mmCIF file of C-alpha atoms in Angstrom:
data_model
loop_
_atom_site.group_PDB
_atom_site.id
_atom_site.type_symbol
_atom_site.label_atom_id
_atom_site.label_comp_id
_atom_site.label_asym_id
_atom_site.label_seq_id
_atom_site.Cartn_x
_atom_site.Cartn_y
_atom_site.Cartn_z
ATOM 1 C CA MET A 6 -175.755 41.448 -204.341
ATOM 2 C CA SER A 7 -173.727 42.796 -207.253
ATOM 3 C CA PHE A 8 -174.162 41.379 -210.752
ATOM 4 C CA GLU A 9 -170.687 39.773 -210.762
ATOM 5 C CA LEU A 10 -171.150 38.118 -207.358
ATOM 6 C CA PHE A 11 -174.626 36.874 -208.367
ATOM 7 C CA ILE A 12 -173.280 35.163 -211.500
ATOM 8 C CA ALA A 13 -170.292 33.702 -209.596
ATOM 9 C CA ALA A 14 -172.567 32.209 -206.932
ATOM 10 C CA ARG A 15 -174.952 30.872 -209.592
ATOM 11 C CA TYR A 16 -172.112 29.107 -211.398
ATOM 12 C CA LEU A 17 -171.179 27.336 -208.163
ATOM 13 C CA ARG A 18 -174.671 26.043 -207.400
ATOM 14 C CA ALA A 19 -176.152 25.665 -210.895
ATOM 15 C CA ARG A 20 -177.556 22.291 -211.862
ATOM 16 C CA GLN A 21 -175.548 20.286 -214.375
ATOM 17 C CA ARG A 22 -176.946 19.686 -217.838
ATOM 18 C CA LYS A 23 -177.005 16.177 -219.180
ATOM 19 C CA ALA A 24 -175.170 17.144 -222.346
ATOM 20 C CA SER A 25 -172.010 17.919 -220.412
ATOM 21 C CA ALA A 26 -172.600 15.979 -217.208
ATOM 22 C CA ARG A 27 -169.196 14.297 -217.276
ATOM 23 C CA GLY A 28 -167.234 17.493 -217.759
ATOM 24 C CA ARG A 29 -169.290 19.372 -215.193
ATOM 25 C CA GLY A 30 -168.949 16.491 -212.759
ATOM 26 C CA VAL A 31 -165.181 16.686 -213.008
ATOM 27 C CA ILE A 32 -165.266 20.440 -212.398
ATOM 28 C CA GLY A 33 -167.594 19.982 -209.425
ATOM 29 C CA PHE A 34 -165.350 17.278 -207.990
ATOM 30 C CA ILE A 35 -162.233 19.460 -208.326
ATOM 31 C CA THR A 36 -164.130 22.363 -206.737
ATOM 32 C CA ALA A 37 -165.125 20.155 -203.787
ATOM 33 C CA ILE A 38 -161.520 18.970 -203.438
ATOM 34 C CA SER A 39 -160.411 22.621 -203.467
ATOM 35 C CA VAL A 40 -162.802 23.492 -200.641
ATOM 36 C CA ILE A 41 -161.707 20.454 -198.619
ATOM 37 C CA GLY A 42 -158.046 21.240 -199.267
ATOM 38 C CA VAL A 43 -158.385 24.848 -198.103
ATOM 39 C CA ALA A 44 -160.341 23.722 -195.035
ATOM 40 C CA ALA A 45 -157.734 21.057 -194.185
ATOM 41 C CA GLY A 46 -154.859 23.502 -194.611
ATOM 42 C CA VAL A 47 -156.476 26.217 -192.499
ATOM 43 C CA ALA A 48 -157.510 23.755 -189.762
ATOM 44 C CA SER A 49 -154.017 22.224 -189.683
ATOM 45 C CA LEU A 50 -152.403 25.642 -189.376
ATOM 46 C CA ILE A 51 -154.773 26.724 -186.590
ATOM 47 C CA ILE A 52 -154.158 23.507 -184.614
ATOM 48 C CA ALA A 53 -150.379 23.584 -185.151
ATOM 49 C CA LEU A 54 -150.107 27.231 -184.077
ATOM 50 C CA ALA A 55 -152.332 26.538 -181.062
ATOM 51 C CA ILE A 56 -150.021 23.686 -180.013
ATOM 52 C CA THR A 57 -146.812 25.703 -180.394
ATOM 53 C CA ASN A 58 -148.392 28.657 -178.565
ATOM 54 C CA GLY A 59 -149.563 26.305 -175.829
ATOM 55 C CA MET A 60 -146.117 24.733 -175.463
ATOM 56 C CA ARG A 61 -144.477 28.148 -175.261
ATOM 57 C CA ARG A 62 -147.063 29.524 -172.825
ATOM 58 C CA ASP A 63 -147.065 26.490 -170.520
ATOM 59 C CA MET A 64 -143.299 26.199 -170.437
ATOM 60 C CA GLN A 65 -142.897 29.908 -169.774
ATOM 61 C CA ASP A 66 -145.534 29.863 -167.023
ATOM 62 C CA ARG A 67 -144.014 26.793 -165.386
ATOM 63 C CA LEU A 68 -140.470 28.105 -165.668
ATOM 64 C CA VAL A 69 -141.351 31.550 -164.354
ATOM 65 C CA GLY A 70 -143.472 30.059 -161.586
ATOM 66 C CA SER A 71 -140.810 27.547 -160.590
ATOM 67 C CA GLN A 72 -137.778 29.815 -160.628
ATOM 68 C CA ALA A 73 -136.907 33.386 -159.798
ATOM 69 C CA HIS A 74 -137.159 36.097 -162.411
ATOM 70 C CA VAL A 75 -133.629 37.262 -161.547
ATOM 71 C CA GLU A 76 -130.867 35.581 -159.521
ATOM 72 C CA LEU A 77 -127.961 37.463 -157.954
ATOM 73 C CA LEU A 78 -124.792 35.580 -156.953
ATOM 74 C CA ARG A 79 -121.130 36.162 -156.378
ATOM 75 C CA THR A 80 -118.693 35.704 -159.233
ATOM 76 C CA ALA A 81 -115.994 34.314 -156.943
ATOM 77 C CA GLY A 82 -115.806 32.673 -153.546
ATOM 78 C CA ASP A 83 -118.116 30.183 -151.911
ATOM 79 C CA GLY A 84 -121.142 32.420 -151.468
ATOM 80 C CA ILE A 85 -122.530 35.558 -149.859
ATOM 81 C CA ARG A 86 -121.616 36.186 -146.228
ATOM 82 C CA ASP A 87 -123.033 38.920 -144.035
ATOM 83 C CA TRP A 88 -126.009 38.863 -146.408
ATOM 84 C CA ARG A 89 -128.721 40.505 -144.300
ATOM 85 C CA PRO A 90 -127.582 44.161 -144.728
ATOM 86 C CA LEU A 91 -127.143 43.522 -148.460
ATOM 87 C CA LEU A 92 -130.649 42.041 -148.677
ATOM 88 C CA THR A 93 -132.119 45.137 -147.042
ATOM 89 C CA ARG A 94 -130.311 47.368 -149.545
ATOM 90 C CA LEU A 95 -131.347 45.336 -152.597
ATOM 91 C CA GLU A 96 -135.037 45.367 -151.630
ATOM 92 C CA LYS A 97 -135.089 49.101 -152.411
ATOM 93 C CA THR A 98 -134.200 48.512 -156.094
ATOM 94 C CA PRO A 99 -136.963 49.681 -158.502
ATOM 95 C CA HIS A 100 -139.340 46.970 -159.842
ATOM 96 C CA VAL A 101 -138.279 44.487 -157.136
ATOM 97 C CA LEU A 102 -141.262 42.851 -155.423
ATOM 98 C CA ALA A 103 -139.540 40.243 -153.262
ATOM 99 C CA ILE A 104 -136.103 38.733 -152.562
ATOM 100 C CA ALA A 105 -135.445 35.310 -151.050
ATOM 101 C CA PRO A 106 -131.994 34.161 -149.856
ATOM 102 C CA SER A 107 -131.156 30.506 -150.452
ATOM 103 C CA LEU A 108 -128.302 28.038 -150.234
ATOM 104 C CA TYR A 109 -127.798 25.505 -153.040
ATOM 105 C CA GLY A 110 -125.813 22.291 -152.850
ATOM 106 C CA GLN A 111 -125.525 18.996 -154.738
ATOM 107 C CA VAL A 112 -126.134 15.924 -152.592
ATOM 108 C CA LEU A 113 -126.808 12.206 -152.792
ATOM 109 C CA ILE A 114 -130.142 11.141 -151.311
ATOM 110 C CA SER A 115 -130.682 7.483 -150.478
ATOM 111 C CA ARG A 116 -133.366 5.314 -148.966
ATOM 112 C CA GLY A 117 -132.242 1.765 -148.407
ATOM 113 C CA ALA A 118 -130.794 0.410 -151.648
ATOM 114 C CA ARG A 119 -132.257 3.219 -153.728
ATOM 115 C CA SER A 120 -130.444 6.496 -154.259
ATOM 116 C CA GLY A 121 -130.410 9.505 -156.533
ATOM 117 C CA GLY A 122 -128.669 12.814 -157.003
ATOM 118 C CA ALA A 123 -130.501 15.948 -155.993
ATOM 119 C CA LEU A 124 -130.062 19.688 -155.707
ATOM 120 C CA ILE A 125 -130.741 20.797 -152.153
ATOM 121 C CA LYS A 126 -132.142 24.284 -151.715
ATOM 122 C CA GLY A 127 -132.030 25.691 -148.215
ATOM 123 C CA VAL A 128 -134.746 28.321 -147.910
ATOM 124 C CA ILE A 129 -136.681 30.578 -145.613
ATOM 125 C CA PRO A 130 -140.185 29.368 -146.604
ATOM 126 C CA ALA A 131 -141.990 32.677 -146.145
ATOM 127 C CA ASP A 132 -139.523 34.420 -148.473
ATOM 128 C CA GLU A 133 -139.347 31.520 -150.933
ATOM 129 C CA ARG A 134 -143.113 31.471 -151.434
ATOM 130 C CA ARG A 135 -142.959 35.108 -152.546
ATOM 131 C CA VAL A 136 -140.601 34.356 -155.449
ATOM 132 C CA SER A 137 -141.459 30.762 -156.443
ATOM 133 C CA ASP A 138 -144.498 28.482 -156.601
ATOM 134 C CA LEU A 139 -142.713 25.192 -155.927
ATOM 135 C CA LEU A 140 -143.501 25.089 -152.207
ATOM 136 C CA GLN A 141 -147.122 25.917 -153.016
ATOM 137 C CA SER A 142 -147.384 22.839 -155.276
ATOM 138 C CA VAL A 143 -147.004 20.352 -152.415
ATOM 139 C CA ASN A 144 -149.762 17.761 -152.982
ATOM 140 C CA GLN A 145 -148.701 15.153 -150.417
ATOM 141 C CA GLY A 146 -147.996 16.107 -146.843
ATOM 142 C CA SER A 147 -147.212 19.727 -146.049
ATOM 143 C CA ALA A 148 -144.329 22.195 -146.125
ATOM 144 C CA VAL A 149 -145.439 23.820 -142.854
ATOM 145 C CA GLU A 150 -142.659 22.132 -140.863
ATOM 146 C CA LEU A 151 -140.060 24.029 -142.913
ATOM 147 C CA ASP A 152 -141.147 27.278 -141.265
ATOM 148 C CA PRO A 153 -138.636 28.502 -138.680
ATOM 149 C CA THR A 154 -141.433 28.922 -136.145
ATOM 150 C CA THR A 155 -142.089 25.174 -136.213
ATOM 151 C CA THR A 156 -139.808 23.359 -133.801
ATOM 152 C CA THR A 157 -138.625 19.818 -134.414
ATOM 153 C CA PRO A 158 -138.778 17.596 -131.280
ATOM 154 C CA THR A 159 -135.494 16.305 -129.911
ATOM 155 C CA GLY A 160 -134.477 13.034 -131.523
ATOM 156 C CA VAL A 161 -136.655 13.610 -134.616
ATOM 157 C CA ALA A 162 -134.942 14.100 -137.994
ATOM 158 C CA PRO A 163 -135.284 17.585 -139.526
ATOM 159 C CA PRO A 164 -137.865 18.015 -142.330
ATOM 160 C CA ILE A 165 -137.309 17.870 -146.081
ATOM 161 C CA VAL A 166 -139.639 18.369 -149.072
ATOM 162 C CA ILE A 167 -138.852 16.532 -152.326
ATOM 163 C CA GLY A 168 -140.261 16.370 -155.863
ATOM 164 C CA ASN A 169 -142.682 13.615 -156.810
ATOM 165 C CA GLU A 170 -140.404 12.145 -159.512
ATOM 166 C CA LEU A 171 -137.525 12.016 -157.021
ATOM 167 C CA ALA A 172 -139.883 10.348 -154.537
ATOM 168 C CA LEU A 173 -140.708 7.686 -157.158
ATOM 169 C CA THR A 174 -137.002 7.125 -157.812
ATOM 170 C CA LEU A 175 -136.337 6.634 -154.091
ATOM 171 C CA GLY A 176 -139.591 4.828 -153.368
ATOM 172 C CA ALA A 177 -140.221 7.393 -150.648
ATOM 173 C CA SER A 178 -143.455 8.719 -149.210
ATOM 174 C CA VAL A 179 -144.416 11.204 -146.501
ATOM 175 C CA GLY A 180 -142.949 10.166 -143.154
ATOM 176 C CA ASP A 181 -140.046 8.150 -144.577
ATOM 177 C CA SER A 182 -136.454 8.760 -143.491
ATOM 178 C CA LEU A 183 -133.848 9.737 -146.113
ATOM 179 C CA LEU A 184 -130.085 9.791 -145.802
ATOM 180 C CA VAL A 185 -128.644 12.965 -147.337
ATOM 181 C CA THR A 186 -124.917 12.809 -148.106
ATOM 182 C CA SER A 187 -122.950 15.943 -148.909
ATOM 183 C CA PRO A 188 -119.696 15.713 -150.938
ATOM 184 C CA GLN A 189 -118.348 18.591 -148.825
ATOM 185 C CA GLY A 190 -117.115 16.265 -146.117
ATOM 186 C CA ASP A 191 -114.921 16.527 -143.033
ATOM 187 C CA LEU A 192 -111.157 16.172 -143.222
ATOM 188 C CA THR A 193 -109.979 13.365 -140.906
ATOM 189 C CA PRO A 194 -106.718 11.420 -140.476
ATOM 190 C CA LEU A 195 -108.228 8.869 -142.868
ATOM 191 C CA GLY A 196 -108.908 11.483 -145.520
ATOM 192 C CA LEU A 197 -111.990 13.378 -146.581
ATOM 193 C CA VAL A 198 -115.102 11.748 -145.133
ATOM 194 C CA PRO A 199 -118.458 12.776 -146.696
ATOM 195 C CA ARG A 200 -120.857 14.408 -144.305
ATOM 196 C CA TYR A 201 -124.316 12.851 -144.016
ATOM 197 C CA GLN A 202 -127.495 13.428 -142.058
ATOM 198 C CA ARG A 203 -130.929 11.873 -141.886
ATOM 199 C CA PHE A 204 -134.002 13.889 -142.866
ATOM 200 C CA ARG A 205 -137.695 13.137 -142.625
ATOM 201 C CA VAL A 206 -139.962 13.579 -145.675
ATOM 202 C CA VAL A 207 -142.773 15.944 -144.678
ATOM 203 C CA GLY A 208 -144.011 16.913 -148.139
ATOM 204 C CA ILE A 209 -143.855 15.973 -151.825
ATOM 205 C CA PHE A 210 -144.424 18.632 -154.489
ATOM 206 C CA ALA A 211 -145.532 18.232 -158.122
ATOM 207 C CA SER A 212 -144.812 21.270 -160.253
ATOM 208 C CA GLY A 213 -145.493 19.449 -163.530
ATOM 209 C CA PHE A 214 -141.969 20.350 -164.661
ATOM 210 C CA TYR A 215 -139.819 17.232 -164.756
ATOM 211 C CA GLN A 216 -136.570 19.152 -164.274
ATOM 212 C CA TYR A 217 -137.687 20.271 -160.823
ATOM 213 C CA ASP A 218 -139.815 17.300 -159.778
ATOM 214 C CA SER A 219 -136.972 14.845 -160.386
ATOM 215 C CA ALA A 220 -134.026 16.713 -158.842
ATOM 216 C CA TYR A 221 -135.108 19.350 -156.323
ATOM 217 C CA ALA A 222 -135.426 19.072 -152.548
ATOM 218 C CA PHE A 223 -136.128 21.817 -150.006
ATOM 219 C CA MET A 224 -134.991 22.115 -146.413
ATOM 220 C CA ARG A 225 -134.703 24.923 -143.914
ATOM 221 C CA LEU A 226 -131.854 27.344 -144.516
ATOM 222 C CA ASP A 227 -130.205 26.693 -141.155
ATOM 223 C CA ASP A 228 -130.429 22.893 -141.710
ATOM 224 C CA ALA A 229 -128.740 23.279 -145.095
ATOM 225 C CA GLN A 230 -126.029 25.479 -143.577
ATOM 226 C CA ARG A 231 -125.312 22.813 -140.940
ATOM 227 C CA LEU A 232 -125.279 20.055 -143.589
ATOM 228 C CA PHE A 233 -122.709 21.927 -145.686
ATOM 229 C CA SER A 234 -120.854 23.349 -142.644
ATOM 230 C CA GLU A 235 -121.420 26.891 -143.890
ATOM 231 C CA PRO A 236 -122.880 28.925 -141.009
ATOM 232 C CA ASP A 237 -124.736 32.062 -142.032
ATOM 233 C CA LEU A 238 -123.931 31.646 -145.746
ATOM 234 C CA VAL A 239 -126.221 31.920 -148.783
ATOM 235 C CA THR A 240 -125.292 31.341 -152.402
ATOM 236 C CA VAL A 241 -128.091 33.105 -154.284
ATOM 237 C CA PHE A 242 -130.601 35.919 -153.908
ATOM 238 C CA SER A 243 -133.754 34.948 -155.830
ATOM 239 C CA VAL A 244 -135.653 38.036 -156.983
ATOM 240 C CA LYS A 245 -139.225 38.507 -158.188
ATOM 241 C CA ILE A 246 -140.004 41.631 -160.220
ATOM 242 C CA ASP A 247 -143.160 43.365 -161.438
ATOM 243 C CA ASP A 248 -142.407 42.989 -165.182
ATOM 244 C CA LEU A 249 -140.936 39.744 -166.534
ATOM 245 C CA TYR A 250 -139.486 41.401 -169.595
ATOM 246 C CA LYS A 251 -137.495 43.960 -167.591
ATOM 247 C CA ALA A 252 -135.400 41.182 -166.032
ATOM 248 C CA PRO A 253 -132.123 42.195 -167.794
ATOM 249 C CA GLN A 254 -132.441 45.844 -166.717
ATOM 250 C CA VAL A 255 -133.352 44.929 -163.131
ATOM 251 C CA GLY A 256 -130.452 42.460 -163.028
ATOM 252 C CA ASN A 257 -128.029 45.220 -163.997
ATOM 253 C CA ALA A 258 -129.497 47.523 -161.348
ATOM 254 C CA LEU A 259 -129.091 44.804 -158.693
ATOM 255 C CA VAL A 260 -125.453 44.250 -159.670
ATOM 256 C CA GLN A 261 -124.770 47.982 -159.358
ATOM 257 C CA ALA A 262 -126.489 48.108 -155.977
ATOM 258 C CA ALA A 263 -124.605 45.033 -154.702
ATOM 259 C CA GLY A 264 -121.212 46.313 -155.776
ATOM 260 C CA PRO A 265 -118.149 44.569 -157.279
ATOM 261 C CA GLY A 266 -117.926 40.788 -157.320
ATOM 262 C CA PHE A 267 -121.581 40.080 -158.171
ATOM 263 C CA GLN A 268 -123.374 38.963 -161.314
ATOM 264 C CA ALA A 269 -127.020 38.487 -162.238
ATOM 265 C CA THR A 270 -128.803 35.936 -164.404
ATOM 266 C CA ASN A 271 -132.462 35.946 -165.399
ATOM 267 C CA TRP A 272 -135.092 33.546 -166.663
ATOM 268 C CA MET A 273 -134.610 34.697 -170.281
ATOM 269 C CA GLU A 274 -130.898 33.866 -170.283
ATOM 270 C CA GLN A 275 -131.366 30.543 -168.526
ATOM 271 C CA ASN A 276 -134.007 29.362 -171.020
ATOM 272 C CA ARG A 277 -132.914 31.159 -174.188
ATOM 273 C CA GLU A 278 -132.186 27.988 -176.173
ATOM 274 C CA LEU A 279 -135.502 26.412 -175.237
ATOM 275 C CA PHE A 280 -137.593 29.370 -176.399
ATOM 276 C CA ARG A 281 -135.456 29.793 -179.513
ATOM 277 C CA ALA A 282 -136.134 26.161 -180.433
ATOM 278 C CA LEU A 283 -139.870 26.623 -179.859
ATOM 279 C CA ARG A 284 -139.900 29.751 -182.041
ATOM 280 C CA LEU A 285 -138.019 27.967 -184.839
ATOM 281 C CA GLU A 286 -140.399 25.020 -184.606
ATOM 282 C CA GLN A 287 -143.357 27.373 -184.951
ATOM 283 C CA VAL A 288 -141.902 29.012 -188.070
ATOM 284 C CA VAL A 289 -141.049 25.688 -189.735
ATOM 285 C CA THR A 290 -144.472 24.249 -188.926
ATOM 286 C CA PHE A 291 -146.176 27.327 -190.379
ATOM 287 C CA ILE A 292 -144.169 27.092 -193.611
ATOM 288 C CA VAL A 293 -144.733 23.361 -194.084
ATOM 289 C CA LEU A 294 -148.470 23.472 -193.418
ATOM 290 C CA THR A 295 -148.880 26.521 -195.661
ATOM 291 C CA LEU A 296 -148.017 24.184 -198.533
ATOM 292 C CA ILE A 297 -151.384 22.483 -197.960
ATOM 293 C CA VAL A 298 -153.107 25.798 -198.650
ATOM 294 C CA VAL A 299 -150.916 26.312 -201.734
ATOM 295 C CA VAL A 300 -151.907 22.881 -203.111
ATOM 296 C CA ALA A 301 -155.564 23.708 -202.497
ATOM 297 C CA ALA A 302 -155.057 27.015 -204.313
ATOM 298 C CA LEU A 303 -153.666 25.110 -207.310
ATOM 299 C CA ASN A 304 -156.865 23.048 -207.308
ATOM 300 C CA ILE A 305 -158.830 26.303 -207.397
ATOM 301 C CA LEU A 306 -156.750 27.436 -210.374
ATOM 302 C CA ILE A 307 -157.468 24.174 -212.220
ATOM 303 C CA ALA A 308 -161.186 24.269 -211.401
ATOM 304 C CA LEU A 309 -161.561 27.881 -212.566
ATOM 305 C CA THR A 310 -159.523 27.272 -215.723
ATOM 306 C CA MET A 311 -161.795 24.367 -216.641
ATOM 307 C CA MET A 312 -164.830 26.502 -215.790
ATOM 308 C CA VAL A 313 -163.622 29.257 -218.138
ATOM 309 C CA MET A 314 -163.150 26.719 -220.930
ATOM 310 C CA GLU A 315 -166.646 25.340 -220.375
ATOM 311 C CA LYS A 316 -168.312 28.743 -220.021
ATOM 312 C CA THR A 317 -166.660 30.323 -223.058
ATOM 313 C CA ARG A 318 -169.973 30.525 -224.907
ATOM 314 C CA ASP A 319 -171.750 32.017 -221.869
ATOM 315 C CA ILE A 320 -168.963 34.567 -221.487
ATOM 316 C CA ALA A 321 -169.250 35.534 -225.156
ATOM 317 C CA VAL A 322 -173.033 35.946 -224.869
ATOM 318 C CA MET A 323 -172.679 38.159 -221.790
ATOM 319 C CA MET A 324 -170.041 40.286 -223.492
ATOM 320 C CA SER A 325 -172.264 40.646 -226.565
ATOM 321 C CA PHE A 326 -175.000 41.965 -224.241
ATOM 322 C CA GLY A 327 -172.645 44.679 -222.993
ATOM 323 C CA VAL A 328 -170.917 43.050 -220.013
ATOM 324 C CA SER A 329 -167.400 44.486 -219.843
ATOM 325 C CA ALA A 330 -164.184 42.474 -219.700
ATOM 326 C CA GLU A 331 -163.556 43.853 -216.196
ATOM 327 C CA GLN A 332 -166.909 42.510 -215.024
ATOM 328 C CA ILE A 333 -166.109 39.088 -216.496
ATOM 329 C CA ARG A 334 -162.768 39.135 -214.655
ATOM 330 C CA ARG A 335 -164.522 39.952 -211.379
ATOM 331 C CA ILE A 336 -167.015 37.106 -211.867
ATOM 332 C CA PHE A 337 -164.252 34.504 -211.802
ATOM 333 C CA LEU A 338 -162.306 36.348 -209.112
ATOM 334 C CA TYR A 339 -165.408 36.217 -206.922
ATOM 335 C CA GLN A 340 -165.941 32.570 -207.779
ATOM 336 C CA GLY A 341 -162.414 31.678 -206.597
ATOM 337 C CA LEU A 342 -162.840 33.800 -203.464
ATOM 338 C CA LEU A 343 -166.162 32.072 -202.716
ATOM 339 C CA ILE A 344 -164.483 28.675 -202.902
ATOM 340 C CA SER A 345 -161.631 29.921 -200.711
ATOM 341 C CA SER A 346 -163.975 31.643 -198.247
ATOM 342 C CA ILE A 347 -166.090 28.519 -197.758
ATOM 343 C CA GLY A 348 -162.988 26.403 -197.189
ATOM 344 C CA THR A 349 -161.424 29.010 -194.902
ATOM 345 C CA VAL A 350 -164.545 29.313 -192.728
ATOM 346 C CA LEU A 351 -164.850 25.522 -192.466
ATOM 347 C CA GLY A 352 -161.150 25.271 -191.584
ATOM 348 C CA LEU A 353 -161.393 27.994 -188.943
ATOM 349 C CA VAL A 354 -164.403 26.324 -187.330
ATOM 350 C CA LEU A 355 -162.756 22.875 -187.324
ATOM 351 C CA GLY A 356 -159.351 24.155 -186.187
ATOM 352 C CA LEU A 357 -160.649 26.382 -183.404
ATOM 353 C CA ALA A 358 -163.109 23.720 -182.220
ATOM 354 C CA ALA A 359 -160.373 21.065 -182.060
ATOM 355 C CA SER A 360 -158.002 23.466 -180.293
ATOM 356 C CA LEU A 361 -160.590 24.525 -177.714
ATOM 357 C CA LEU A 362 -161.535 20.902 -177.025
ATOM 358 C CA GLY A 363 -157.863 19.981 -176.641
ATOM 359 C CA ALA A 364 -157.287 22.903 -174.273
ATOM 360 C CA HIS A 365 -160.295 21.944 -172.143
ATOM 361 C CA PHE A 366 -160.045 18.138 -171.988
ATOM 362 C CA ARG A 367 -156.247 17.679 -172.367
ATOM 363 C CA PHE A 368 -156.848 14.341 -174.099
ATOM 364 C CA ILE A 369 -153.347 13.939 -175.613
ATOM 365 C CA PRO A 370 -150.864 12.782 -172.926
ATOM 366 C CA LEU A 371 -147.096 13.325 -173.172
ATOM 367 C CA ASP A 372 -144.093 11.765 -171.482
ATOM 368 C CA ALA A 373 -143.136 14.335 -168.852
ATOM 369 C CA SER A 374 -139.549 13.036 -168.721
ATOM 370 C CA VAL A 375 -139.109 14.006 -172.390
ATOM 371 C CA TYR A 376 -141.334 17.055 -172.895
ATOM 372 C CA SER A 377 -141.306 18.486 -169.339
ATOM 373 C CA ILE A 378 -145.124 18.597 -169.354
ATOM 374 C CA SER A 379 -147.617 15.746 -169.001
ATOM 375 C CA TYR A 380 -150.125 16.712 -171.729
ATOM 376 C CA LEU A 381 -150.209 18.440 -175.106
ATOM 377 C CA PRO A 382 -151.306 22.047 -174.494
ATOM 378 C CA PHE A 383 -153.466 24.070 -176.887
ATOM 379 C CA ALA A 384 -153.625 27.869 -176.834
ATOM 380 C CA PRO A 385 -155.639 29.158 -179.830
ATOM 381 C CA ARG A 386 -155.367 32.879 -180.501
ATOM 382 C CA ILE A 387 -157.660 35.143 -182.508
ATOM 383 C CA SER A 388 -154.623 36.862 -184.043
ATOM 384 C CA ASP A 389 -153.435 33.515 -185.453
ATOM 385 C CA ALA A 390 -156.890 32.815 -186.882
ATOM 386 C CA VAL A 391 -156.897 36.220 -188.611
ATOM 387 C CA LEU A 392 -153.370 35.627 -189.963
ATOM 388 C CA VAL A 393 -154.225 32.176 -191.323
ATOM 389 C CA ALA A 394 -157.502 33.376 -192.866
ATOM 390 C CA GLY A 395 -155.723 36.285 -194.541
ATOM 391 C CA LEU A 396 -153.002 33.975 -195.872
ATOM 392 C CA SER A 397 -155.563 31.529 -197.249
ATOM 393 C CA LEU A 398 -157.567 34.236 -199.010
ATOM 394 C CA ALA A 399 -154.421 35.903 -200.393
ATOM 395 C CA VAL A 400 -153.019 32.666 -201.845
ATOM 396 C CA SER A 401 -156.411 31.798 -203.339
ATOM 397 C CA LEU A 402 -156.709 35.288 -204.844
ATOM 398 C CA LEU A 403 -153.363 34.805 -206.586
ATOM 399 C CA ALA A 404 -154.619 31.478 -207.974
ATOM 400 C CA THR A 405 -157.643 33.196 -209.562
ATOM 401 C CA LEU A 406 -155.654 35.814 -211.471
ATOM 402 C CA TYR A 407 -154.817 33.615 -214.479
ATOM 403 C CA PRO A 408 -158.254 32.048 -215.113
ATOM 404 C CA SER A 409 -160.057 35.359 -214.553
ATOM 405 C CA GLY A 410 -157.669 37.046 -216.992
ATOM 406 C CA SER A 411 -158.304 34.289 -219.539
ATOM 407 C CA ALA A 412 -162.062 34.779 -219.167
ATOM 408 C CA ALA A 413 -161.743 38.535 -219.712
ATOM 409 C CA ALA A 414 -159.690 37.925 -222.886
ATOM 410 C CA VAL A 415 -162.454 35.894 -224.626
ATOM 411 C CA LEU A 416 -163.445 37.370 -228.016
ATOM 412 C CA PRO A 417 -167.247 37.128 -228.463
ATOM 413 C CA ALA A 418 -167.109 36.901 -232.257
ATOM 414 C CA GLU A 419 -164.609 34.007 -232.201
ATOM 415 C CA ALA A 420 -166.461 32.150 -229.455
ATOM 416 C CA LEU A 421 -169.865 32.400 -231.215
ATOM 417 C CA ARG A 422 -168.680 31.891 -234.805
ATOM 418 C CA TYR A 423 -169.792 28.272 -235.014
ATOM 419 C CA GLU A 424 -172.854 28.511 -232.753
#
């Protein structure tokens, strides 16, 4: 241990003399408050960053798992006809792993006196499972009956799979019959009559994302085409790619391969505002909680300034023995860094421990209808811990510059004149 670090550590743990017990007690109390303040600031920053990282990660994973990376649709008209040759051509586009055709349509689903709006998605299950995880999140019943190879007996309603929040709204369970009404009705002498058909609930999925669980329903593509009176029509090609962050480039390549009259959207564009809000929240949280570390650094400045005033005679004696002003400056720099280091280590341990416990036990529930997820996620990162520790030590180092400079400026002859 160097001479300066030895003296700095000794000042922190030295016993207090009775002659100046009150003054030393105040300094010790302020030092303890400084350590606690640094620890609280560091722990708060670690926990806050873990929460914002967890929210961003969980929402991105759920969004990407629940929707296609890229969607290709027509810019005009009612959809894509003669879609099979086009599908074969698009599958050869670089970075494309899978493509699933689907038919979307808004409907009214009712069961007795209960009803709710829903977005029907007519799918080919084998293709849909390659681009989305929604059908794989069925936790009641099964989506097997949606497969084209499964035949529905005569007189039995065709199958439908709905989200668990929609099931709660309708009071429906597996095996119940639902009346699905399409606004695209039939024109009769009495006017436009909505088209309706009964479906049988064969599965209920729970993606954990309220937007999908409360408004999505799946049926076979040919059943959806009959419901909307659109034979052999699809509205969207859902595409899964090998690199999420190449979605814009792949979308452009798909548009070029499809030809005029097509446009592409991707998961980044569809959720841009959400991720922008999360990023802004992370920045604001970081700035606000950094103020805790700044306040703790001010306590370090006060504690060291009072220490310099109390140790003026000791400083003068050391300088008279040949200790240089630079060594005196380093003594108090090290003392401030020791206080900051102790607080930073305590804060890192507390913050990381709380974040890891929160990530494992998920003990803070959330309202899924408001936050889209049912629990508060934690995702601590080593890079954040390094950033917060560096910030804490840097701010504390700035707080030690004035008192250490004051200590180095002590004149031995003036300090010892009346001793």
